[in-house]
Short mmCIF file of C-alpha atoms in Angstrom, two decimals:
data_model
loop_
_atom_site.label_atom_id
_atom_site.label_comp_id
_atom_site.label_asym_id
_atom_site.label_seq_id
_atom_site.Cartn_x
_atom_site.Cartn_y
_atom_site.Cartn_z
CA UNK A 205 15.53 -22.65 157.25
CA UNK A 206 16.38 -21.92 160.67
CA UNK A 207 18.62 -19.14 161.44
CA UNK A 208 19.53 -18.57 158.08
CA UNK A 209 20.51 -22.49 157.93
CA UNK A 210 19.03 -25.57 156.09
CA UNK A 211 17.28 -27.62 159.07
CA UNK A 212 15.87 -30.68 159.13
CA UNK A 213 13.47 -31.24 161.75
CA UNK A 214 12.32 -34.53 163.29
CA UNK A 215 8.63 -35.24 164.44
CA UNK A 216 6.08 -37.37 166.07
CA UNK A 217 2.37 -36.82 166.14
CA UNK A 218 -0.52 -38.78 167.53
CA UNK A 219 -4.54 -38.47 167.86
CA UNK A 220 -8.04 -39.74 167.03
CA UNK A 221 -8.80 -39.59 163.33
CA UNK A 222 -12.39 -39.73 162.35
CA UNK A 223 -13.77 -40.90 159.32
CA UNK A 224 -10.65 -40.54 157.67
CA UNK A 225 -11.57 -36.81 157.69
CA UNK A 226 -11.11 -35.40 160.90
CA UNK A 227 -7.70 -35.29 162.87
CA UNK A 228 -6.95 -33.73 166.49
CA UNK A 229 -4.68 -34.59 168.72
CA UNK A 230 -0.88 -33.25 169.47
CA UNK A 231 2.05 -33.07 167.88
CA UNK A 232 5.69 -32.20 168.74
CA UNK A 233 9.11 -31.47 166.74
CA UNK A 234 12.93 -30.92 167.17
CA UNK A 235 16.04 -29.98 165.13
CA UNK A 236 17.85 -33.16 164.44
CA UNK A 237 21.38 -31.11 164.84
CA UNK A 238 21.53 -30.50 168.21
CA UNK A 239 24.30 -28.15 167.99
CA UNK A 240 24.61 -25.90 171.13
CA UNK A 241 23.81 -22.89 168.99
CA UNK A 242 21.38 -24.39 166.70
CA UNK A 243 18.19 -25.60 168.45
CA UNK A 244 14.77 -25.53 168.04
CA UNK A 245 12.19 -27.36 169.52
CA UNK A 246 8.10 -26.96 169.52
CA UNK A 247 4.95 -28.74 170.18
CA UNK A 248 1.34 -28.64 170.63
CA UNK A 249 -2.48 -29.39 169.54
CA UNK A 250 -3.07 -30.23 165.89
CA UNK A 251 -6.10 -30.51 164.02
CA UNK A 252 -6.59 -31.44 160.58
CA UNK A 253 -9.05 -31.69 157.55
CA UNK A 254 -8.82 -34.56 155.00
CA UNK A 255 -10.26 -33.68 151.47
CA UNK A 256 -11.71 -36.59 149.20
CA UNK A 257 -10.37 -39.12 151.92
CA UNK A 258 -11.92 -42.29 150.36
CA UNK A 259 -9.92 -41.76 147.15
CA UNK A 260 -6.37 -42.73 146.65
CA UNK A 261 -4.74 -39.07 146.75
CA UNK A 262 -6.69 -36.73 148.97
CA UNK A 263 -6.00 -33.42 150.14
CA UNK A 264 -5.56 -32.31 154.12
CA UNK A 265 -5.49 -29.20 155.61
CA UNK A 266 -4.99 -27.75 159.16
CA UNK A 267 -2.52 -26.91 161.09
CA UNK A 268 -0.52 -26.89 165.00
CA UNK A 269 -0.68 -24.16 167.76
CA UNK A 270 1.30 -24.43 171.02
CA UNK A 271 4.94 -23.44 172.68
CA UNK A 272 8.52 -23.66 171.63
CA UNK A 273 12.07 -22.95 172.44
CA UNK A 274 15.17 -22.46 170.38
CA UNK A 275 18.96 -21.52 171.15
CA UNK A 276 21.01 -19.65 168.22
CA UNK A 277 23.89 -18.09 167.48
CA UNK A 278 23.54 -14.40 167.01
CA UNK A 279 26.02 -11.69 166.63
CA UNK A 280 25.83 -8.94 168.82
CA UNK A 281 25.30 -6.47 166.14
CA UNK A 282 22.27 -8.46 165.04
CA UNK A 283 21.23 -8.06 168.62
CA UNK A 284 21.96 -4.37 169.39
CA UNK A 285 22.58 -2.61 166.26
CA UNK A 286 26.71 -2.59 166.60
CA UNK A 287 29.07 -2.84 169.27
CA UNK A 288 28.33 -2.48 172.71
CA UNK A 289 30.17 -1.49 176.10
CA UNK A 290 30.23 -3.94 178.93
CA UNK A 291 31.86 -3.67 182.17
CA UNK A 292 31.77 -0.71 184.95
CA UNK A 293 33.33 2.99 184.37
CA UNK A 294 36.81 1.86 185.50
CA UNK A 295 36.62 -1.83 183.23
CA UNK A 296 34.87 -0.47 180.53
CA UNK A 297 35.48 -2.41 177.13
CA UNK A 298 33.91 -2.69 173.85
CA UNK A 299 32.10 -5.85 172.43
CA UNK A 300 32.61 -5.97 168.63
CA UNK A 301 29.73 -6.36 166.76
CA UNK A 302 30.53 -9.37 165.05
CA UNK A 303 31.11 -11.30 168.79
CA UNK A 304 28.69 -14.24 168.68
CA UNK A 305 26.72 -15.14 171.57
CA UNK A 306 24.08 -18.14 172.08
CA UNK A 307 20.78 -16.73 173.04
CA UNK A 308 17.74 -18.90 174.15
CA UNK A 309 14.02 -18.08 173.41
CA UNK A 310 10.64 -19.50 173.59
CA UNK A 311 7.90 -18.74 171.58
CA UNK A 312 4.02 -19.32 170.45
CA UNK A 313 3.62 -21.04 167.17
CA UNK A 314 0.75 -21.19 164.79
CA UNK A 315 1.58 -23.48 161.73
CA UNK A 316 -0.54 -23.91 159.06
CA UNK A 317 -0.10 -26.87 156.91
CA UNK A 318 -1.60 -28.12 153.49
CA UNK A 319 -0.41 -31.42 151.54
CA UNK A 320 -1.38 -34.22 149.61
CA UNK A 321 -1.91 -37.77 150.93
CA UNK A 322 -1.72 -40.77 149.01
CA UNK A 323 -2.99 -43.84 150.21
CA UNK A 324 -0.97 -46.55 150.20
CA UNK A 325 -3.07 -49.18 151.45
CA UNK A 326 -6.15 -49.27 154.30
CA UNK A 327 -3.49 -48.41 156.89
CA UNK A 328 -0.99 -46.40 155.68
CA UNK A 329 -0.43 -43.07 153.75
CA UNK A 330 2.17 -41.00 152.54
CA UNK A 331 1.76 -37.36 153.45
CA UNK A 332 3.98 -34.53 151.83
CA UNK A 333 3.00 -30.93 152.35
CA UNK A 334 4.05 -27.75 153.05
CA UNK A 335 3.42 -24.88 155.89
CA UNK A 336 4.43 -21.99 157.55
CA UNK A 337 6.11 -21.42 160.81
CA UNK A 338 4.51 -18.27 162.56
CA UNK A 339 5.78 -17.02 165.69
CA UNK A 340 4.72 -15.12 168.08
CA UNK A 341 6.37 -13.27 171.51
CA UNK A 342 10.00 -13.89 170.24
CA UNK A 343 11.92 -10.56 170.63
CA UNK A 344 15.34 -12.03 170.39
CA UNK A 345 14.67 -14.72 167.65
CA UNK A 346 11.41 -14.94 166.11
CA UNK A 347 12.58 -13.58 162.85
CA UNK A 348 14.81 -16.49 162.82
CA UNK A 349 11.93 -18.89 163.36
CA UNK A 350 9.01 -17.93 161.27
CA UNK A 351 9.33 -18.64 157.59
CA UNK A 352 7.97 -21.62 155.25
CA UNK A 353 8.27 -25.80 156.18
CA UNK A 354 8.15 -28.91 153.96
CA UNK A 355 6.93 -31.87 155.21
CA UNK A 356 7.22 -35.63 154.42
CA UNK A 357 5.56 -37.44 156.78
CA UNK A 358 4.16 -41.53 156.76
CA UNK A 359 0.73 -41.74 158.46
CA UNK A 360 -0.30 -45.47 160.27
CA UNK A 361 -3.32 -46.56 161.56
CA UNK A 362 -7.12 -45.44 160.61
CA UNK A 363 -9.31 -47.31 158.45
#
């Protein structure tokens, strides 16, 4: 969830794997509705542990750090505690506190991640997992951000 909202979030990542045990390299994702008051974007380094990688299902764990940004819709009682005044002394008016405004943010993410791979062949597994979006110097939105992720994901390449 995003913003109170089921998201679904698109992503592409890419490194050196080791082993079949070792991951690091990068990773970056984005909110596949790119409403003007729904978006969310973040990226950054990823490293990650594979469990019993020679058998068929193995286990990984890790996780991504880096930067993000996101635009949502917020009222302006979620924003200020109730209505607020706006203008000068002589144009003075009230903003009700259920006026919605678009407000943008970025943030620092730490995501930790565990799932299950199953090996479909030499070259390709199917990852599903689940994590946790934390975040980190959002005053306007982070509690919008953080909360748990489910992942499906279909890794290529490796031996």
């Amino acid at each position: 969830k995003v913003n109170d909202r089921a998201s679904t979030l698109a992503g592409v990542s890419g490194g050196w794997l080791t082993d079949q045990t070792l991951f690091i390299g990068a990773a970056g994702y984005w909110n596949t509705n790119r409403d003007d008051d729904h978006r969310l974007q973040y990226g950054g380094a990823v490293a990650r542990w594979n469990w019993w990688s020679r058998q068929r299902v193995s286990v990984s764990t890790g996780g991504l750090v880096g930067l993000g940004t996101a635009t949502l819709s917020r009222t302006v009682g979620e924003l200020f505690g109730g209505p607020v005044a706006s203008g000068g002394f002589r144009n003075a008016r009230l903003i009700p506190a259920d006026a919605r405004f678009r407000v943008n943010d970025t943030f620092f993410i730490a995501e930790p991640h565990v799932g299950a791979l199953v090996h479909l062949n030499r070259w390709v597994r199917l990852d599903a997992g689940v994590g946790y979006r934390l975040i980190g110097s959002s005053p306007l939105l982070g509690d919008q951000l953080r909360g748990v992720s489910g992942s499906l994901a279909l890794q290529i390449g490796g031996r």
